[in-house]
Every structure is written in C-alpha cells, then in structure tokens.
Amino acid sequence: MAVVSKKIPAPDLVRVRTALLSVSDKSGIVEFALALHQRGVRLLSTGGTHKTLAAAGLPVIDVSEITGFPEIMDGRVKTLHPRVHGGLLSIRDDADHVEAMKLHGIEAIDLSVINLYPFEQVRAAGGDYPTTVENIDIGGPAMIRASAKNHAYVAVVTDAADYPEVVAALADNDGQTTYALRQRLAAKAYARTAAYDAAISNWFAEALEIDIPSYRVVGGTLKEKMRYGENPHQSAGFYVTGDNRPGVATATLLQGKQLSYNNINDTDAAFELVAEFPPENGPACAIIKHANPCGVATGSSLAAAYRRALACDSVSAFGGIIALNQLLDAETAQEIVKLFTEVIIAPQVSDEARAIIAAKPNLRLLTTGALPDPRSAGIMAKTVSGGLLVQSRDNVMVEDLDLKVVTKRAPTATELEDMKFAFKIAKHVKSNAVIYAKDGQTAGIGAGQMSRVDSARIAALKAEDAAKALGLAAPLTKGAAVASEAFYPFADGLLAAIAAGATAVIQPGGSMRDDEVIAAADEHGVAMVFTGVRHFRH
C-alpha cells in the first residue's frame, strides 16, 4: 500500500545544529568536523570515527549516549535505534512527528556524514568469504537512505569530496543548507547505496555460481567525466566497477591528454586482445582502430612484433591504439613514435622508453602492472531500449579446444600454429570476421561485414595493399591460414579465401552445409579444422 504524503513543503534553508558522523574512510573527517564545530554544530559519532575525532580534541558525543544502548555484537548493532533513525526521518514541520520526538526523547539530526565499509575494496583484493561478508555494511546504508529520503530537512554526505562544498554552503548561508544542495546530496547518496548493493549482489552471484540471477544490477563509481561520448553532441562518463582486472579501468596514465570515450573503448579492446598472448611465450603487439584490430603479430623482439603488426595495415594504424604484452622498451618506443598514435598500453615501461615517449606530450601512455587473464570469468553488459543484456565473458581459448580435422589433408605443424593464431584474433574482431595469418603475423583482416564473403575479400584486398606498400612480390595471404569466427554457411566464403591463397582453414563448423564446405576444401587440397566453438562479437 502506498503511503500518502501530507504534502508539507520543504524549507529552502535548514540550520545545521546536530551532525552525525560515522565513516569507514577517515580522509578529511577531522578537518570537516572541526569546521562544523567552529559553527557551533553538535557532533555525534560512532566507534572508530568517535575515537578519531576525540583524539583530535573535538567535543564529540558517542551515539550510545543518545540511544542509551551500547554498541553490541562487535559493532554490528550501534545505530539501528529509534533515537537515531527518528532523528533522521522526522518531518520537522509535522505536529505529529514533533510530538512523537518529544514523547520519546528524539532529537533532530540535520546532517549525516556516512561512508560505508570497504566492501568493494575487500572484494577486489580477493578477500575470503567470511571476511567479505563481514564487510557488508548494514547501519550505514540504512542511515544514508533515511537521511536521503528526508532530504527536505537533512543533508547527507557520502563522499569526502563533497566536504568543501558543504562547508562553503554553511559559510554562505549562515550555518544553513539549501534545499538544492540537499537534493543533490540525496541523489548521490541513493546512487552510492545502489552501486554498493550491486557490488554485493554480483559478488554473491559469483561466489554461489549463479549465472543468471533474478535481479542484475551493474553499478560503478564515476572515475572521470568525459569531454563527450562517441560524438561531440553526446555526454559521457567513465565509471569503474571495482573489478581489479588489469586494463584501462585500473591503468595508470603516465602522460598525455585525458582519454576520450572512444580511446577507452578501443584501448580496452586492444589490451584484451594482446592478453591472448602470454608474455612468457614471446613478445606480441596488437594495433586497434575503432575497436577492431588492423594488425597483430608476435616477433623475436617487441620492436619486431610492432613492425610486423604495423605491416598488416599501416594506413589504418594511423591514429590507432597500440597494446603490448611485455615491458615497453626503448627500441620499440623509437619505432612507435614514428607514426601518429593515440594510446600505448603495456604492463610496464622502461625509463628510457618513457623519455622517448615524452617527446610526444599528447600521446597517452598507460601501464597496468600485469595482463588480464583471458581465461578468467566475468560479465559483459550492454544496454538495449528498456533493458540490459548481460552475458559471461568469452573466456574460451583455442589452446583448450579439441580441434577436429575434417578434410582429407591434415594441416602441417606450421599451418596449425597459424590457424590457432588467427582464431585467437578472430575472437576479438567484429562479426562477420575473417582473418588471414602467416608465421605469427596477420596478413589481412576483414571485420564487421554483413556477408562473410565480403569479409574474406576485404581482408584479401588489405593484404594486397600491404604487399604493395612493403614491396613484396605477393601478399602474405599466399600460403596463409584463414580463420572464420563463425561457421561458413556456404562454400563461397571459403572459396574466396582459397582464391586469396589460403591453404589452411579454421572455423567452428556446425552449418547445415558443412559437407559442401568440406568438399570444396578437399577439392582444392586445403586443410580444415573445426573448433566446435564460435566467437561472435557484435
């Protein structure tokens, strides 16, 4: 049943006489409390916050003195009391509420300053089950929500970054808060508790291996407001979830301009791709443009891997994103700065390489400390009108698949390695995707086409252009392996790849016309393997 409002208008200005401070993160709390005290505000507090403020010499009253009840159960129960929540929820201009406050000895609380147990940090650090559960805050969210609901009279502060604004507002309004400020703080408070509960519910789903929970919330904390979104007329913000997966969200920006919306999207795509190549197996480089790779390669050195990746499509690489799987060294940095590049992301960077990159002050340089684990679980989400699509991360790796040879000719050892290399990359290319690869280097990439035949043809044309630019007698598609991220529905896509010079094919299989496709491969002496797994990417 809905509660009917008495429609009492909210006052514009409310004097702050009493403040309740209960924070896990003590950053700036002493200075903030001192500013309140200097304005004559009575300070109430709990547990560790009370100790911190008292140690700083501030006159602070323990909440237990107000409730008449001590903290119990290791601090689990301390603020869940009518004299706290009544003080936060009471409508000051409602005669019935005022009478109830007098009857039960409840005093109004005009400002609540609350941040929560560090659940997200404990989760990100890999805390065990009991420790993580113990860091689920109960009293904090209850007080935040109570204060935010009653924002007509109560200002609620959940972020230390807002302390200066509140102090300034009190100074500008003779110790009073404005309704507009209380509204903004309330909106932020509910967003904070929503993100907090999202983190908790998602952790439970992971811990209990519930793939598709009845309710799914994706929450995050604003890391930075973007200048604009995909286009200048779109607003955008970058939110982080607290997941400690190495990548653009957790990276350190060593130099360069603020990352744009498109930079972040492309850099994430680049780093997730290059992570498919473990550094212990040798250097690897991926160059990304508009979330698709335009060149990927391994090499005898990181500089060699970069040069080989660039050779695939040096035109598209202009203004691209470069991801490396090993420490960025001076030789590689010297090569990279020859071409206009938007972002470089690597696990680490040498001092010499950093000095070289510094000559390009607008070039963003990011370090992550490590590579993400391509096999680890996780969720991916995207919005649709009126809904949210959520799925598990595509963490299948070709090395873990049982490859089935379906043609008369089996692939050679070299062809098999090129097949696996190409299929790794196909996983990160927008569908329909066709990738030619030879000797640990992409020869041509066809991405995002409505027809798989067109993807094969475009990739072949890219290879021909690259051969001309490099002065090669023939494109690298001659004798290459070709990967398709989904099955060939007809033989025409395969025939286009064979026409480009491919001698080995890797694809998921599973088409109604598999026999037709296999027969076409056998007719041309091409080796083909089925993976049984597709990698659609939309």
Coordinates of C-alpha atoms in Angstrom, one line a residue:
M1 CA 0.0 0.0 0.0
A2 CA 1.3 3.4 -0.9
V3 CA 1.9 6.0 1.8
V4 CA 0.0 9.2 1.2
S5 CA 2.1 12.3 1.6
K6 CA 0.9 15.1 3.9
K7 CA 2.4 17.5 1.2
I8 CA 4.3 19.7 3.7
P9 CA 6.5 22.0 1.6
A10 CA 10.3 21.6 2.1
P11 CA 12.0 24.6 3.6
D12 CA 14.7 26.2 1.5
L13 CA 17.1 26.7 4.3
V14 CA 17.7 24.4 7.3
R15 CA 20.1 25.2 10.1
V16 CA 22.6 22.5 11.0
R17 CA 22.6 22.1 14.7
T18 CA 23.4 18.5 15.1
A19 CA 25.6 16.3 12.8
L20 CA 26.1 12.5 12.9
L21 CA 29.5 11.3 11.6
S22 CA 30.2 7.7 11.0
V23 CA 32.8 6.9 8.4
S24 CA 35.0 4.0 7.3
D25 CA 37.2 6.2 5.2
K26 CA 38.6 8.8 7.6
S27 CA 40.1 11.0 4.9
G28 CA 39.4 14.7 5.7
I29 CA 36.9 13.9 8.5
V30 CA 38.8 15.7 11.3
E31 CA 39.1 18.9 9.3
F32 CA 35.4 18.7 8.3
A33 CA 34.3 18.0 11.8
L34 CA 36.4 20.9 13.0
A35 CA 34.7 23.3 10.5
L36 CA 31.3 22.1 11.8
H37 CA 32.4 22.5 15.5
Q38 CA 33.5 26.1 14.7
R39 CA 30.0 26.8 13.6
G40 CA 28.6 25.5 16.8
V41 CA 27.3 22.2 15.4
R42 CA 26.9 19.4 18.0
L43 CA 28.9 16.3 16.9
L44 CA 27.6 12.8 17.3
S45 CA 29.7 9.8 16.3
T46 CA 30.3 6.1 16.5
G47 CA 33.1 3.6 17.0
G48 CA 36.3 4.3 15.2
T49 CA 35.1 7.7 14.0
H50 CA 34.4 8.8 17.6
K51 CA 37.9 7.7 18.6
T52 CA 39.5 9.6 15.7
L53 CA 37.6 12.9 16.5
A54 CA 38.1 12.6 20.2
A55 CA 41.8 12.0 19.7
A56 CA 41.9 15.2 17.6
G57 CA 40.5 17.1 20.7
L58 CA 37.0 17.6 19.3
P59 CA 34.0 17.6 21.6
V60 CA 32.1 14.6 20.2
I61 CA 29.3 12.6 21.7
D62 CA 29.1 8.8 21.3
V63 CA 25.9 7.6 19.8
S64 CA 25.4 5.2 22.7
E65 CA 24.9 8.2 25.0
I66 CA 22.0 9.2 22.7
T67 CA 20.4 5.8 22.4
G68 CA 21.1 4.7 25.9
F69 CA 22.3 1.4 24.5
P70 CA 25.9 0.3 24.0
E71 CA 27.4 -1.0 20.8
I72 CA 27.0 -4.8 20.7
M73 CA 27.9 -7.7 18.6
D74 CA 31.3 -6.4 17.6
G75 CA 29.8 -3.1 16.4
R76 CA 27.2 -4.8 14.2
V77 CA 24.4 -3.1 16.2
K78 CA 25.0 0.5 17.2
T79 CA 22.9 3.0 15.1
L80 CA 19.9 0.8 14.4
H81 CA 17.8 2.6 17.0
P82 CA 14.7 4.9 17.0
R83 CA 16.6 7.8 18.5
V84 CA 19.0 7.7 15.5
H85 CA 16.5 7.0 12.7
G86 CA 13.8 9.1 14.3
G87 CA 16.2 12.0 14.4
L88 CA 17.0 11.5 10.7
L89 CA 13.4 10.7 9.4
S90 CA 11.3 13.2 11.4
I91 CA 9.4 15.8 9.5
R92 CA 10.2 18.9 11.5
D93 CA 7.0 20.8 10.4
D94 CA 4.7 17.9 11.1
A95 CA 3.0 18.3 14.5
D96 CA 2.5 14.6 15.0
H97 CA 6.2 14.0 14.3
V98 CA 7.3 16.8 16.7
E99 CA 5.0 15.3 19.4
A100 CA 6.5 11.8 18.9
M101 CA 10.0 13.3 19.2
K102 CA 9.1 15.0 22.5
L103 CA 7.4 11.9 23.8
H104 CA 10.4 9.5 23.0
G105 CA 13.3 11.9 23.6
I106 CA 14.3 12.1 20.0
E107 CA 16.5 15.0 18.9
A108 CA 16.7 16.1 15.2
I109 CA 19.8 15.3 13.2
D110 CA 20.4 17.8 10.5
L111 CA 23.5 16.5 8.8
S112 CA 24.7 12.9 8.4
V113 CA 28.2 12.1 7.2
I114 CA 28.5 8.5 6.3
N115 CA 30.6 6.3 4.1
L116 CA 30.5 2.6 4.0
Y117 CA 32.5 -0.4 5.0
P118 CA 35.1 -1.0 2.2
F119 CA 33.2 -4.0 0.6
E120 CA 34.3 -3.2 -2.9
Q121 CA 38.0 -3.0 -1.9
V122 CA 37.9 -6.2 0.1
R123 CA 36.2 -8.0 -2.8
A124 CA 38.7 -6.6 -5.3
A125 CA 41.6 -7.7 -3.1
G126 CA 40.2 -11.3 -3.1
G127 CA 39.0 -11.5 0.5
D128 CA 37.8 -14.8 1.7
Y129 CA 34.0 -15.5 2.1
P130 CA 33.7 -14.7 5.8
T131 CA 35.8 -11.5 5.5
T132 CA 33.9 -10.3 2.5
V133 CA 30.5 -10.9 4.3
E134 CA 31.8 -9.1 7.4
N135 CA 32.4 -6.0 5.2
I136 CA 28.8 -5.7 4.2
D137 CA 27.6 -2.5 5.9
I138 CA 24.1 -2.5 7.3
G139 CA 23.7 0.5 9.6
G140 CA 25.5 2.8 7.1
P141 CA 23.1 2.2 4.1
A142 CA 20.1 2.4 6.5
M143 CA 21.2 5.8 7.8
I144 CA 22.1 7.0 4.3
R145 CA 18.7 6.1 2.9
A146 CA 16.9 7.5 5.8
S147 CA 18.7 10.8 5.5
A148 CA 18.3 10.9 1.8
K149 CA 14.6 10.2 2.0
N150 CA 14.2 13.1 4.4
H151 CA 16.4 15.5 2.4
A152 CA 13.7 18.1 2.9
Y153 CA 15.4 18.6 6.3
V154 CA 18.6 16.5 6.3
A155 CA 21.8 16.9 4.3
V156 CA 23.5 13.6 3.7
V157 CA 27.2 13.4 2.7
T158 CA 28.6 10.1 1.4
D159 CA 31.7 11.3 -0.3
A160 CA 34.7 13.2 1.3
A161 CA 35.0 15.1 -2.0
D162 CA 31.8 16.9 -1.0
Y163 CA 33.1 18.2 2.3
P164 CA 34.4 21.5 0.9
E165 CA 31.1 22.2 -0.8
V166 CA 29.1 21.7 2.4
V167 CA 31.5 23.9 4.4
A168 CA 31.2 26.6 1.8
A169 CA 27.4 26.3 1.8
L170 CA 27.2 26.7 5.5
A171 CA 29.5 29.7 5.3
D172 CA 27.4 31.3 2.6
N173 CA 24.1 30.7 4.3
D174 CA 24.8 31.5 8.0
G175 CA 25.2 27.8 9.0
Q176 CA 22.3 26.6 6.9
T177 CA 22.0 24.2 4.0
T178 CA 19.9 24.9 0.9
Y179 CA 17.2 22.6 -0.5
A180 CA 19.0 22.4 -3.8
L181 CA 22.2 21.2 -2.1
R182 CA 20.2 18.6 0.0
Q183 CA 18.6 17.3 -3.2
R184 CA 21.9 16.8 -5.0
L185 CA 23.4 15.1 -2.0
A186 CA 20.4 12.8 -1.7
A187 CA 20.5 11.8 -5.3
K188 CA 24.2 11.0 -4.9
A189 CA 23.5 9.0 -1.7
Y190 CA 21.0 6.7 -3.4
A191 CA 23.3 6.2 -6.3
R192 CA 26.0 5.3 -3.8
T193 CA 23.9 2.7 -2.0
A194 CA 22.7 1.3 -5.3
A195 CA 26.3 0.8 -6.5
Y196 CA 27.2 -0.7 -3.2
D197 CA 24.3 -3.2 -3.2
A198 CA 25.1 -4.0 -6.9
A199 CA 28.6 -5.0 -5.9
I200 CA 27.3 -7.2 -3.1
S201 CA 24.7 -8.9 -5.2
N202 CA 27.1 -9.5 -8.0
W203 CA 29.7 -10.9 -5.6
F204 CA 27.1 -13.3 -4.2
A205 CA 26.2 -14.4 -7.7
E206 CA 29.9 -15.2 -8.4
A207 CA 30.5 -16.9 -5.1
L208 CA 27.4 -19.1 -5.4
E209 CA 27.9 -19.6 -9.2
I210 CA 24.5 -18.2 -10.0
D211 CA 24.9 -17.5 -13.8
I212 CA 21.6 -15.7 -14.3
P213 CA 20.3 -14.2 -11.1
S214 CA 16.7 -13.0 -10.9
Y215 CA 17.9 -9.4 -10.5
R216 CA 21.0 -8.0 -12.1
V217 CA 22.4 -4.6 -11.3
V218 CA 25.6 -3.1 -12.8
G219 CA 26.9 -0.3 -10.6
G220 CA 30.0 1.9 -10.8
T221 CA 31.8 4.9 -9.4
L222 CA 32.5 7.9 -11.6
K223 CA 36.2 7.9 -12.4
E224 CA 36.0 10.9 -14.7
K225 CA 33.6 13.0 -16.7
M226 CA 34.4 12.8 -20.4
R227 CA 34.5 15.8 -22.7
Y228 CA 31.9 14.0 -24.8
G229 CA 30.8 10.5 -25.9
E230 CA 31.3 8.8 -29.2
N231 CA 30.4 12.1 -30.8
P232 CA 30.7 15.7 -29.6
H233 CA 26.9 16.1 -29.1
Q234 CA 26.8 13.1 -26.7
S235 CA 27.6 13.4 -22.9
A236 CA 29.6 10.6 -21.3
G237 CA 31.2 9.5 -18.1
F238 CA 33.7 6.7 -17.3
Y239 CA 32.6 4.6 -14.3
V240 CA 34.6 1.8 -12.7
T241 CA 33.1 -1.2 -11.0
G242 CA 35.9 -2.1 -8.6
D243 CA 36.9 -5.2 -10.5
N244 CA 40.7 -5.4 -10.2
R245 CA 41.2 -6.9 -13.7
P246 CA 44.2 -5.3 -15.3
G247 CA 43.2 -3.0 -18.1
V248 CA 42.2 0.5 -19.0
A249 CA 40.0 1.0 -15.9
T250 CA 42.8 0.2 -13.5
A251 CA 45.7 1.5 -15.5
T252 CA 48.0 4.4 -14.6
L253 CA 48.1 7.3 -17.1
L254 CA 51.8 8.3 -17.2
Q255 CA 51.4 11.0 -19.7
G256 CA 49.1 12.5 -22.4
K257 CA 45.7 14.1 -22.7
Q258 CA 42.6 12.8 -21.0
L259 CA 41.4 9.6 -22.6
S260 CA 38.3 10.1 -24.7
Y261 CA 35.2 7.8 -24.7
N262 CA 36.4 6.2 -27.9
N263 CA 40.0 5.9 -26.6
I264 CA 38.8 3.9 -23.6
N265 CA 36.7 1.6 -25.7
D266 CA 39.5 1.0 -28.2
T267 CA 42.2 0.6 -25.5
D268 CA 40.1 -2.0 -23.7
A269 CA 39.7 -3.9 -26.9
A270 CA 43.4 -3.7 -27.7
F271 CA 44.6 -4.9 -24.3
E272 CA 42.1 -7.7 -24.0
L273 CA 43.4 -9.0 -27.4
V274 CA 47.1 -8.8 -26.7
A275 CA 46.5 -10.6 -23.4
E276 CA 45.7 -13.7 -25.5
F277 CA 49.5 -13.9 -26.0
P278 CA 51.2 -14.8 -22.7
P279 CA 54.5 -12.8 -22.3
E280 CA 56.4 -15.9 -21.4
N281 CA 55.7 -17.2 -24.9
G282 CA 57.3 -14.2 -26.5
P283 CA 56.6 -10.5 -27.5
A284 CA 53.2 -9.6 -29.1
C285 CA 51.7 -6.4 -30.3
A286 CA 48.1 -5.5 -31.3
I287 CA 47.1 -2.3 -33.1
I288 CA 43.4 -1.4 -32.8
K289 CA 41.3 1.1 -34.7
H290 CA 37.6 1.6 -33.9
A291 CA 37.6 -1.4 -31.6
N292 CA 38.9 -3.7 -34.4
P293 CA 42.5 -4.9 -34.9
C294 CA 44.2 -3.7 -38.0
G295 CA 47.4 -5.6 -37.2
V296 CA 48.5 -8.3 -34.7
A297 CA 51.8 -10.0 -34.6
T298 CA 54.4 -11.8 -32.5
G299 CA 58.1 -11.3 -33.0
S300 CA 61.6 -12.1 -31.9
S301 CA 61.6 -8.8 -30.0
L302 CA 58.8 -6.4 -29.1
A303 CA 60.0 -3.9 -31.7
A304 CA 59.9 -6.7 -34.3
A305 CA 56.3 -7.6 -33.2
Y306 CA 55.3 -4.0 -33.6
R307 CA 56.8 -3.7 -37.1
R308 CA 55.1 -6.9 -38.2
A309 CA 51.7 -5.8 -36.8
L310 CA 52.1 -2.4 -38.5
A311 CA 52.9 -4.1 -41.8
C312 CA 49.4 -5.7 -42.0
D313 CA 47.7 -2.3 -42.4
S314 CA 49.9 0.7 -41.9
V315 CA 47.3 3.1 -43.3
S316 CA 44.6 2.1 -40.8
A317 CA 47.1 2.1 -37.9
F318 CA 47.5 5.9 -38.2
G319 CA 45.9 7.3 -35.1
G320 CA 45.4 3.9 -33.6
I321 CA 45.8 2.2 -30.2
I322 CA 48.9 0.1 -29.5
A323 CA 48.8 -2.7 -26.9
L324 CA 51.9 -4.7 -25.9
N325 CA 52.2 -7.8 -23.8
Q326 CA 55.6 -7.0 -22.3
L327 CA 57.5 -4.1 -20.9
L328 CA 57.8 -1.3 -23.4
D329 CA 61.5 -0.8 -24.2
A330 CA 63.4 2.0 -25.9
E331 CA 63.7 0.3 -29.3
T332 CA 60.0 -0.3 -29.5
A333 CA 59.3 3.3 -28.3
Q334 CA 61.5 4.7 -31.0
E335 CA 59.6 2.7 -33.6
I336 CA 56.2 3.7 -32.3
V337 CA 56.8 7.5 -32.2
K338 CA 57.5 7.5 -36.0
L339 CA 53.7 7.2 -36.5
F340 CA 50.9 9.2 -35.0
T341 CA 49.4 7.1 -32.3
E342 CA 46.6 7.9 -29.8
V343 CA 47.4 5.5 -27.0
I344 CA 50.0 3.0 -25.9
I345 CA 49.1 0.5 -23.2
A346 CA 51.6 -2.0 -21.7
P347 CA 52.2 -3.8 -18.5
Q348 CA 55.3 -1.8 -17.8
V349 CA 57.6 0.8 -19.4
S350 CA 61.3 1.3 -19.1
D351 CA 62.7 4.7 -18.1
E352 CA 64.4 5.0 -21.5
A353 CA 61.2 4.3 -23.3
R354 CA 59.2 6.7 -21.2
A355 CA 61.7 9.5 -22.0
I356 CA 61.3 8.8 -25.7
I357 CA 57.5 8.9 -25.5
A358 CA 57.7 12.1 -23.5
A359 CA 58.7 13.9 -26.7
K360 CA 55.1 13.3 -27.9
P361 CA 53.3 15.0 -25.0
N362 CA 49.8 14.4 -26.3
L363 CA 50.4 10.6 -26.7
R364 CA 48.7 8.8 -23.9
L365 CA 50.9 6.2 -22.2
L366 CA 49.2 3.7 -19.8
T367 CA 50.7 1.0 -17.7
T368 CA 48.7 -1.8 -16.0
G369 CA 51.3 -3.8 -14.0
A370 CA 50.0 -7.0 -15.5
L371 CA 47.9 -8.6 -18.2
P372 CA 44.3 -9.7 -17.7
D373 CA 43.8 -13.5 -17.6
P374 CA 41.8 -14.3 -20.8
R375 CA 40.5 -17.5 -19.1
S376 CA 39.1 -15.8 -16.0
A377 CA 35.3 -15.5 -15.6
G378 CA 33.4 -12.2 -15.6
I379 CA 30.4 -10.5 -17.0
M380 CA 29.8 -8.2 -20.0
A381 CA 26.8 -5.9 -20.3
K382 CA 25.3 -3.6 -22.9
T383 CA 22.1 -1.6 -22.9
V384 CA 19.1 -2.0 -25.2
S385 CA 15.9 0.0 -25.2
G386 CA 14.2 -0.8 -22.0
G387 CA 16.7 -3.5 -20.9
L388 CA 20.1 -4.7 -20.2
L389 CA 21.9 -7.6 -21.9
V390 CA 24.3 -9.4 -19.6
Q391 CA 26.5 -12.4 -20.5
S392 CA 29.6 -14.2 -19.3
R393 CA 32.9 -13.1 -20.7
D394 CA 34.1 -15.1 -23.7
N395 CA 36.9 -16.8 -22.0
V396 CA 37.4 -19.7 -24.3
M397 CA 40.9 -20.1 -25.6
V398 CA 41.8 -22.1 -28.8
E399 CA 44.5 -23.9 -26.9
D400 CA 41.9 -25.5 -24.7
L401 CA 39.7 -26.7 -27.6
D402 CA 39.6 -30.2 -29.1
L403 CA 40.3 -29.4 -32.8
K404 CA 38.9 -31.7 -35.3
V405 CA 40.5 -32.3 -38.7
V406 CA 37.6 -32.7 -41.2
T407 CA 39.4 -32.7 -44.5
K408 CA 41.5 -35.4 -46.3
R409 CA 44.6 -33.4 -45.8
A410 CA 45.6 -32.6 -42.2
P411 CA 47.3 -29.2 -41.5
T412 CA 51.1 -29.1 -41.2
A413 CA 52.5 -28.1 -37.8
T414 CA 53.2 -24.6 -39.2
E415 CA 49.7 -24.3 -40.6
L416 CA 48.2 -25.4 -37.3
E417 CA 50.1 -22.7 -35.4
D418 CA 48.9 -20.1 -37.9
M419 CA 45.4 -21.4 -37.6
K420 CA 45.4 -21.0 -33.8
F421 CA 47.0 -17.6 -34.1
A422 CA 44.3 -16.4 -36.5
F423 CA 41.4 -17.9 -34.4
K424 CA 42.7 -16.1 -31.3
I425 CA 42.4 -12.8 -33.2
A426 CA 39.0 -13.7 -34.8
K427 CA 37.6 -13.8 -31.2
H428 CA 38.3 -10.0 -31.0
V429 CA 37.1 -8.9 -34.4
K430 CA 33.6 -7.7 -35.0
S431 CA 31.4 -10.2 -36.9
N432 CA 31.5 -11.2 -39.6
A433 CA 35.2 -11.7 -39.2
V434 CA 37.8 -13.3 -41.4
I435 CA 41.5 -13.3 -40.6
Y436 CA 44.5 -14.4 -42.7
A437 CA 47.7 -15.1 -40.7
K438 CA 51.1 -16.4 -41.6
D439 CA 54.1 -17.0 -39.3
G440 CA 52.6 -15.3 -36.3
Q441 CA 51.5 -12.2 -38.2
T442 CA 48.2 -11.1 -39.5
A443 CA 48.2 -10.8 -43.3
G444 CA 44.7 -9.4 -43.7
I445 CA 41.7 -8.7 -41.5
G446 CA 38.1 -8.4 -42.7
A447 CA 35.7 -7.1 -40.0
G448 CA 32.1 -6.2 -39.4
Q449 CA 30.6 -7.1 -42.7
M450 CA 27.1 -8.4 -43.3
S451 CA 28.5 -11.1 -45.6
R452 CA 31.3 -13.5 -44.7
V453 CA 32.3 -13.5 -48.4
D454 CA 32.8 -9.7 -48.2
S455 CA 34.9 -10.1 -45.1
A456 CA 37.2 -12.6 -46.9
R457 CA 37.5 -10.3 -49.9
I458 CA 38.2 -7.2 -47.9
A459 CA 40.9 -9.0 -45.9
A460 CA 42.5 -10.1 -49.1
L461 CA 42.4 -6.6 -50.5
K462 CA 44.0 -5.3 -47.3
A463 CA 46.8 -7.9 -47.8
E464 CA 47.4 -6.8 -51.4
D465 CA 47.7 -3.2 -50.3
A466 CA 50.1 -4.1 -47.6
A467 CA 52.2 -6.1 -50.1
K468 CA 52.5 -3.1 -52.4
A469 CA 53.4 -0.9 -49.5
L470 CA 56.1 -3.3 -48.4
G471 CA 57.4 -4.0 -52.0
L472 CA 56.5 -7.7 -51.7
A473 CA 56.1 -9.9 -54.8
A474 CA 52.9 -11.4 -53.4
P475 CA 50.6 -10.8 -50.5
L476 CA 51.1 -12.7 -47.3
T477 CA 47.8 -14.4 -47.8
K478 CA 49.6 -16.8 -50.2
G479 CA 50.2 -19.9 -48.1
A480 CA 48.4 -18.4 -45.1
A481 CA 45.9 -19.9 -42.7
V482 CA 42.5 -18.3 -42.5
A483 CA 40.1 -18.1 -39.6
S484 CA 36.4 -17.5 -39.5
E485 CA 34.9 -16.7 -36.1
A486 CA 31.6 -18.5 -37.1
F487 CA 30.8 -21.3 -39.5
Y488 CA 30.8 -20.9 -43.3
P489 CA 27.2 -21.2 -44.2
F490 CA 28.2 -21.8 -47.9
A491 CA 31.3 -22.7 -49.7
D492 CA 31.6 -19.2 -51.3
G493 CA 33.3 -17.7 -48.3
L494 CA 35.9 -20.5 -48.2
L495 CA 36.4 -20.2 -52.0
A496 CA 37.1 -16.5 -51.6
A497 CA 39.8 -17.3 -49.0
I498 CA 41.3 -20.0 -51.2
A499 CA 41.4 -17.6 -54.1
A500 CA 43.4 -15.2 -51.9
G501 CA 45.9 -18.0 -51.4
A502 CA 44.9 -19.6 -48.1
T503 CA 46.0 -23.2 -47.7
A504 CA 44.5 -24.0 -44.2
V505 CA 41.2 -23.0 -42.6
I506 CA 39.9 -23.0 -39.0
Q507 CA 36.3 -22.4 -38.3
P508 CA 33.7 -23.6 -35.7
G509 CA 31.7 -25.8 -38.1
G510 CA 28.1 -26.6 -37.5
S511 CA 26.5 -25.4 -40.7
M512 CA 23.8 -27.4 -42.5
R513 CA 26.2 -27.3 -45.5
D514 CA 29.3 -28.4 -43.7
D515 CA 29.7 -31.3 -46.1
E516 CA 29.6 -28.9 -49.1
V517 CA 32.2 -26.7 -47.5
I518 CA 34.5 -29.6 -46.6
A519 CA 34.1 -31.0 -50.2
A520 CA 35.3 -27.6 -51.5
A521 CA 38.3 -27.6 -49.3
D522 CA 39.2 -31.2 -50.3
E523 CA 38.8 -30.3 -54.0
H524 CA 41.5 -27.6 -53.6
G525 CA 43.7 -29.6 -51.3
V526 CA 43.1 -27.2 -48.3
A527 CA 43.3 -28.5 -44.7
M528 CA 40.4 -27.6 -42.5
V529 CA 39.8 -28.0 -38.8
F530 CA 36.6 -27.4 -36.8
T531 CA 36.8 -25.9 -33.3
G532 CA 33.2 -26.5 -32.2
V533 CA 33.1 -23.0 -30.7
R534 CA 32.2 -19.8 -32.3
H535 CA 33.2 -16.2 -31.3
F536 CA 30.5 -13.8 -32.4
R537 CA 31.4 -10.3 -31.4
H538 CA 28.8 -7.6 -32.0

